[in-house]
Short mmCIF file of C-alpha atoms in Angstrom, two decimals:
data_model
loop_
_atom_site.label_atom_id
_atom_site.label_comp_id
_atom_site.label_asym_id
_atom_site.label_seq_id
_atom_site.Cartn_x
_atom_site.Cartn_y
_atom_site.Cartn_z
CA MET H 1 -0.77 -21.23 -28.35
CA LYS H 2 0.65 -17.99 -26.98
CA LEU H 3 1.75 -18.40 -23.55
CA GLN H 4 2.45 -15.11 -22.31
CA LEU H 5 -0.14 -11.76 -22.54
CA THR H 6 1.82 -8.29 -23.69
CA GLU H 7 0.94 -5.67 -20.93
CA ASP H 8 -1.56 -4.08 -23.71
CA GLU H 9 -3.08 -7.54 -24.15
CA ILE H 10 -3.97 -7.91 -20.23
CA ARG H 11 -5.50 -3.65 -20.85
CA GLU H 12 -7.51 -4.94 -22.67
CA GLY H 13 -8.38 -7.92 -21.05
CA LEU H 14 -9.33 -6.47 -18.27
CA LYS H 15 -11.40 -4.03 -20.05
CA LYS H 16 -13.50 -6.33 -21.54
CA GLY H 17 -13.50 -8.27 -17.85
CA SER H 18 -11.25 -11.33 -19.36
CA GLU H 19 -10.62 -13.59 -16.45
CA THR H 20 -7.78 -14.76 -18.26
CA ALA H 21 -6.28 -11.56 -18.49
CA PHE H 22 -6.63 -11.06 -14.62
CA ARG H 23 -5.47 -14.29 -13.42
CA GLU H 24 -2.24 -13.22 -15.66
CA LEU H 25 -2.37 -9.92 -13.76
CA VAL H 26 -2.20 -11.18 -10.90
CA ARG H 27 0.52 -14.30 -11.63
CA ARG H 28 2.77 -11.51 -12.97
CA PHE H 29 2.08 -8.92 -10.21
CA GLU H 30 1.42 -10.67 -7.06
CA SER H 31 4.89 -11.02 -5.90
CA GLY H 32 6.03 -7.87 -5.85
CA VAL H 33 2.23 -5.83 -4.63
CA TYR H 34 2.19 -8.12 -2.02
CA ASN H 35 5.79 -7.57 -0.97
CA ALA H 36 5.38 -3.93 -1.18
CA ALA H 37 2.52 -3.95 0.72
CA LEU H 38 3.89 -6.32 3.48
CA SER H 39 6.82 -4.23 3.73
CA ILE H 40 4.33 -1.47 4.65
CA VAL H 41 1.66 -2.50 6.93
CA GLN H 42 3.88 -5.45 8.50
CA ASN H 43 1.43 -8.01 8.81
CA ARG H 44 1.11 -11.00 6.68
CA GLU H 45 -2.69 -11.14 6.74
CA ASP H 46 -3.60 -7.30 6.32
CA ALA H 47 -0.77 -7.43 3.57
CA GLU H 48 -3.04 -10.05 1.92
CA ASP H 49 -6.08 -7.91 2.06
CA VAL H 50 -4.22 -4.87 0.45
CA ALA H 51 -2.86 -7.16 -2.19
CA GLN H 52 -6.57 -8.45 -3.28
CA GLU H 53 -8.04 -5.14 -3.25
CA VAL H 54 -5.09 -3.84 -5.26
CA PHE H 55 -5.98 -6.20 -8.16
CA ILE H 56 -9.73 -5.68 -8.02
CA GLU H 57 -8.95 -1.88 -7.85
CA ALA H 58 -7.02 -2.42 -11.12
CA TYR H 59 -9.73 -4.47 -12.84
CA ARG H 60 -12.41 -1.57 -12.08
CA SER H 61 -10.02 1.35 -12.80
CA VAL H 62 -8.38 0.03 -16.04
CA ALA H 63 -10.40 1.92 -18.16
CA ALA H 64 -9.41 5.13 -16.86
CA PHE H 65 -5.57 4.00 -16.80
CA ARG H 66 -3.87 5.81 -19.14
CA GLY H 67 -0.83 3.92 -20.07
CA ASP H 68 1.99 6.69 -18.75
CA ALA H 69 3.57 4.39 -16.30
CA SER H 70 3.99 0.63 -16.98
CA LEU H 71 1.30 -1.42 -15.78
CA ARG H 72 3.70 -2.81 -13.04
CA THR H 73 4.22 1.00 -11.58
CA TRP H 74 0.43 2.03 -11.76
CA LEU H 75 -0.28 -1.24 -9.31
CA TYR H 76 2.36 -0.22 -6.88
CA ARG H 77 1.03 3.24 -6.79
CA ILE H 78 -2.44 1.60 -6.15
CA ALA H 79 -0.70 -0.78 -3.52
CA VAL H 80 1.29 1.90 -1.79
CA ASN H 81 -1.90 3.81 -1.45
CA ARG H 82 -4.08 1.30 0.01
CA SER H 83 -1.39 0.42 2.26
CA LEU H 84 -0.91 4.03 3.84
CA ASP H 85 -4.76 3.68 3.95
CA LEU H 86 -5.09 0.46 5.95
CA LEU H 87 -2.29 2.47 7.68
CA ARG H 88 -4.17 5.46 8.89
CA HIS H 89 -7.17 3.25 9.49
CA ARG H 90 -5.14 1.35 12.52
CA LYS H 91 -4.12 4.66 13.71
CA ARG H 92 -7.76 6.10 14.09
CA ALA H 93 -8.72 2.89 15.65
CA LYS H 94 -5.81 3.42 17.66
CA ARG H 95 -6.57 6.78 18.71
CA GLY H 96 -10.02 5.37 20.29
CA ALA H 97 -8.42 2.63 22.20
CA PRO H 98 -7.49 3.07 25.70
CA THR H 99 -4.54 5.03 26.35
CA ARG H 100 -1.52 4.05 28.52
CA SER H 101 -1.30 5.40 32.07
CA LEU H 102 0.77 8.46 32.86
CA ASN H 103 1.81 6.25 35.50
CA ASP H 104 3.10 3.79 33.64
CA ASP H 105 6.61 2.96 34.85
CA SER H 106 7.76 1.42 31.44
CA GLY H 107 8.09 4.55 30.03
CA PRO H 108 7.86 5.56 26.51
CA GLY H 109 11.33 4.24 25.77
CA PRO H 110 13.74 3.93 22.73
CA ILE H 111 10.80 3.84 19.99
CA LEU H 112 12.02 0.83 18.50
CA ASP H 113 12.06 -1.05 21.61
CA VAL H 114 8.91 -3.49 21.04
CA PRO H 115 10.20 -4.52 17.17
CA HIS H 116 6.84 -6.81 16.13
CA PHE H 117 7.59 -7.88 12.85
CA ASP H 118 9.64 -10.89 11.21
CA HIS H 119 9.60 -10.03 7.27
CA PRO H 120 9.87 -13.65 6.05
CA GLY H 121 12.46 -12.80 3.15
CA VAL H 122 14.57 -11.79 5.80
CA GLN H 123 18.04 -14.63 5.90
CA LEU H 124 17.99 -15.83 9.84
CA GLU H 125 21.15 -14.28 10.72
CA ARG H 126 19.85 -11.09 9.46
CA GLN H 127 16.51 -11.21 11.03
CA GLU H 128 16.94 -9.31 14.76
CA GLN H 129 18.73 -6.23 12.68
CA ALA H 130 16.07 -6.36 10.09
CA ARG H 131 13.31 -6.44 12.41
CA LEU H 132 14.99 -3.22 14.09
CA VAL H 133 15.10 -1.63 10.87
CA PHE H 134 11.02 -2.72 9.76
CA ALA H 135 10.36 -0.95 13.51
CA ALA H 136 12.43 1.93 12.65
CA ILE H 137 10.47 2.09 8.97
CA ASP H 138 7.10 2.10 10.79
CA GLN H 139 8.01 5.41 12.41
CA LEU H 140 8.37 7.50 9.52
CA PRO H 141 6.39 9.89 7.82
CA GLU H 142 4.47 8.05 5.16
CA ARG H 143 5.69 9.49 1.82
CA GLN H 144 9.47 8.39 3.64
CA LYS H 145 8.33 4.90 4.34
CA ALA H 146 7.04 4.58 0.96
CA ALA H 147 9.40 5.89 -0.85
CA PHE H 148 12.36 3.78 1.41
CA VAL H 149 10.60 0.78 0.83
CA LEU H 150 9.94 0.70 -2.89
CA LEU H 151 13.25 1.83 -3.97
CA ARG H 152 15.58 0.44 -0.80
CA VAL H 153 13.41 -2.80 0.17
CA GLU H 154 11.15 -3.82 -2.96
CA GLY H 155 14.27 -2.63 -4.92
CA LEU H 156 12.44 -0.33 -7.87
CA SER H 157 14.52 1.85 -10.37
CA GLN H 158 14.70 5.26 -9.14
CA LYS H 159 12.36 6.06 -12.07
CA GLU H 160 9.92 3.22 -11.74
CA ALA H 161 9.24 4.48 -7.35
CA ALA H 162 9.05 8.06 -8.88
CA GLN H 163 6.41 7.14 -11.04
CA ALA H 164 4.70 5.17 -8.40
CA LEU H 165 4.99 7.95 -5.58
CA GLU H 166 3.52 10.49 -9.06
CA ILE H 167 6.99 12.61 -7.91
CA SER H 168 9.82 13.92 -9.33
CA GLU H 169 13.33 12.05 -9.28
CA GLY H 170 14.63 14.66 -6.97
CA ALA H 171 11.87 14.65 -4.83
CA LEU H 172 12.35 10.96 -4.42
CA GLU H 173 16.09 11.83 -3.90
CA SER H 174 15.03 13.93 -0.96
CA LEU H 175 12.36 11.41 0.53
CA ILE H 176 14.78 9.08 0.28
CA SER H 177 18.10 11.19 2.15
CA ARG H 178 15.57 12.49 4.95
CA ALA H 179 14.56 8.83 5.52
CA GLN H 180 17.92 7.40 5.64
CA LEU H 181 18.72 10.33 8.03
CA SER H 182 15.67 9.65 10.23
CA LEU H 183 16.51 5.56 10.13
CA ARG H 184 19.91 6.61 11.78
CA ARG H 185 19.30 8.20 14.23
CA MET H 186 16.59 5.60 15.33
CA LEU H 187 19.16 3.08 14.91
CA GLU H 188 21.64 5.06 16.86
CA GLU H 189 19.99 5.15 19.76
CA TYR H 190 18.47 1.71 20.16
CA TYR H 191 22.63 0.73 20.05
CA ASP H 192 22.77 3.15 22.69
CA ALA H 193 20.43 2.45 24.76
CA HIS H 194 20.97 -1.63 24.52
CA TYR H 195 24.79 -2.43 23.14
CA ARG H 196 26.77 0.41 24.00
CA ARG H 197 29.55 -0.77 26.07
CA LYS H 198 29.47 0.26 29.70
CA PRO H 199 32.76 1.16 32.12
CA ASN H 200 33.73 -2.68 32.91
CA ALA H 201 31.07 -4.10 31.10
CA GLY H 202 31.69 -7.08 29.00
CA SER H 203 31.50 -8.16 25.63
CA SER H 204 31.83 -5.43 23.23
CA ASN H 205 29.63 -7.14 20.38
CA PRO H 206 26.82 -6.08 20.20
CA GLN H 207 25.02 -9.53 18.90
CA THR H 208 26.13 -11.20 21.89
CA SER H 209 25.15 -8.44 24.40
CA MET B 1 37.32 4.87 10.41
CA LYS B 2 34.20 3.49 11.32
CA THR B 3 32.94 2.91 15.28
CA GLU B 4 31.29 -0.14 15.94
CA LYS B 5 28.22 2.11 16.39
CA GLU B 6 28.21 2.90 12.64
CA ILE B 7 29.11 -0.20 11.21
CA TRP B 8 26.31 -1.97 13.08
CA VAL B 9 23.87 0.58 11.40
CA ASN B 10 24.76 -0.10 8.17
CA GLU B 11 24.72 -3.31 8.81
CA ALA B 12 20.83 -3.08 10.16
CA LEU B 13 20.25 -0.97 7.21
CA GLN B 14 21.32 -3.42 4.78
CA SER B 15 19.70 -6.17 6.59
CA VAL B 16 16.24 -5.35 4.52
CA GLU B 17 17.73 -5.13 0.94
CA GLY B 18 17.76 -7.84 -1.64
CA LEU B 19 14.74 -9.49 0.92
CA GLN B 20 13.66 -13.10 -0.48
CA PRO B 21 10.22 -12.20 -1.44
CA ALA B 22 7.66 -13.57 0.33
CA ARG B 23 5.05 -15.53 -0.78
CA PRO B 24 0.80 -14.57 -0.19
CA GLN B 25 0.09 -18.28 1.55
CA THR B 26 -3.80 -17.78 -0.12
CA ASP B 27 -4.72 -17.68 -3.32
CA LEU B 28 -4.85 -14.07 -4.43
CA ALA B 29 -6.32 -14.40 -8.21
CA GLN B 30 -9.09 -16.59 -7.28
CA LEU B 31 -9.92 -14.80 -3.81
CA ALA B 32 -10.14 -11.38 -6.03
CA TRP B 33 -11.57 -12.86 -8.84
CA ASN B 34 -14.62 -14.32 -6.60
CA ARG B 35 -14.99 -10.99 -4.99
CA ILE B 36 -15.09 -9.47 -8.05
CA GLN B 37 -18.00 -11.77 -9.24
CA GLN B 38 -19.79 -11.48 -6.31
CA VAL B 39 -20.14 -7.35 -6.68
CA SER B 40 -20.84 -7.66 -10.94
CA ARG B 41 -23.60 -10.34 -10.56
CA PRO B 42 -27.04 -9.27 -11.40
CA LEU B 43 -29.71 -9.59 -8.79
CA PRO B 44 -31.80 -12.96 -8.55
CA PHE B 45 -34.80 -12.28 -10.39
CA ALA B 46 -37.56 -12.72 -6.87
CA TRP B 47 -34.93 -9.47 -5.24
CA THR B 48 -35.70 -7.55 -8.42
CA LEU B 49 -39.75 -8.44 -8.53
CA ALA B 50 -39.89 -7.87 -4.59
CA ILE B 51 -38.07 -4.46 -4.77
CA ALA B 52 -40.27 -3.56 -7.64
CA ALA B 53 -43.30 -4.72 -6.01
CA SER B 54 -42.59 -2.82 -2.73
CA PHE B 55 -41.88 0.26 -4.89
CA ALA B 56 -45.33 0.20 -6.58
CA LEU B 57 -47.14 -0.66 -3.13
CA LEU B 58 -45.21 2.93 -1.50
CA VAL B 59 -46.21 4.99 -4.38
CA THR B 60 -50.05 3.91 -4.54
CA PHE B 61 -49.94 4.16 -0.55
CA ASN B 62 -48.96 7.64 -0.96
CA TRP B 63 -51.34 8.10 -3.99
CA VAL B 64 -54.58 7.22 -1.68
CA ALA B 65 -52.93 9.27 1.55
CA LEU B 66 -53.02 12.12 -0.50
CA ASN B 67 -56.34 12.11 -2.00
CA GLN B 68 -57.86 11.67 1.27
CA THR B 69 -56.16 14.56 2.63
CA GLN B 70 -57.44 16.78 -0.55
CA GLU B 71 -60.91 15.35 -0.16
CA ARG B 72 -61.23 15.56 3.59
CA SER B 73 -59.64 19.29 3.14
CA LEU B 74 -62.07 20.06 0.47
CA ALA B 75 -65.21 18.81 2.30
CA GLN B 76 -63.95 20.73 5.55
CA ALA B 77 -63.63 23.88 3.75
CA GLN B 78 -66.97 24.03 2.33
CA GLN B 79 -68.54 22.83 5.58
CA MET B 80 -67.06 25.97 6.97
CA ASP B 81 -68.53 28.12 3.89
CA ALA B 82 -71.85 26.90 5.12
CA GLU B 83 -71.85 27.64 8.44
CA ALA B 84 -70.73 31.22 8.12
CA GLY B 85 -73.35 31.66 5.54
CA TYR B 86 -71.14 31.97 2.52
CA SER B 87 -72.16 30.62 -1.19
CA PRO B 88 -70.04 31.22 -4.43
CA ALA B 89 -72.32 33.69 -5.00
CA SER B 90 -71.85 35.54 -2.52
CA LEU B 91 -68.64 36.00 -2.74
CA THR B 92 -68.46 37.69 -6.34
CA TYR B 93 -68.58 41.75 -7.00
CA ARG B 94 -71.44 43.66 -8.33
CA TYR B 95 -71.42 46.74 -10.03
#
């Protein structure tokens, strides 16, 4: 008995409604799809919902898949779109929520003041920094966010990331460099606000301050 | 030479690279397959029958209502003609 289906076999199986092909598709790509969604939506339950939606959409629209990209990049494309849809939905829901009082004396502060997301794949000793970077990623414009997550966090090749985002490699490079500039600026602001050595202050080590 | 801040920012940015892949806590394949099956499952026969019967009743009632309206309009027109002394013959031209 053959153990692994090829991509073509999975595709043909899905077109025929085969459960085996569907399970193989999920088994092979769930980690990538789930992790990409997790880095964008930054919530485990939401990422699981998005991943489910991605595979359901893939099953339904496999007939329209032309095969000009690999199944992997096609699934990443759906995952990015679904994740961004969810973020837009969240933003709309937030707009309807009560806003902060103008007299709130806590002020807006640096935008990374309330990092909230712990990625389960981060090494323990780097968790604090990773939390800040994810909070900064959350502030990026949609396309920069997707590009940074696919290329830097998920480790896709430049070609794969460009295909997943349906842009040229040049456009991807431009998105990444803008994303990195913004992230650096946000992190520097955070450093200045929290760790900068004050005159006659104690430790200069940001980790211990 | 890099400043302390630059070193810290670089380390922070590197902290999200090469992460251990996280695993979903649910059986994605099973959940997604169940949802696909739910949507593509045909309607039970009783439901199909109920929908067809409701549609048939709707058509019948509409037809009855339309007929009654037409009959009532015709009768009303004839009655008005009679009251005014018109007859079909009086409405034709004679040369």
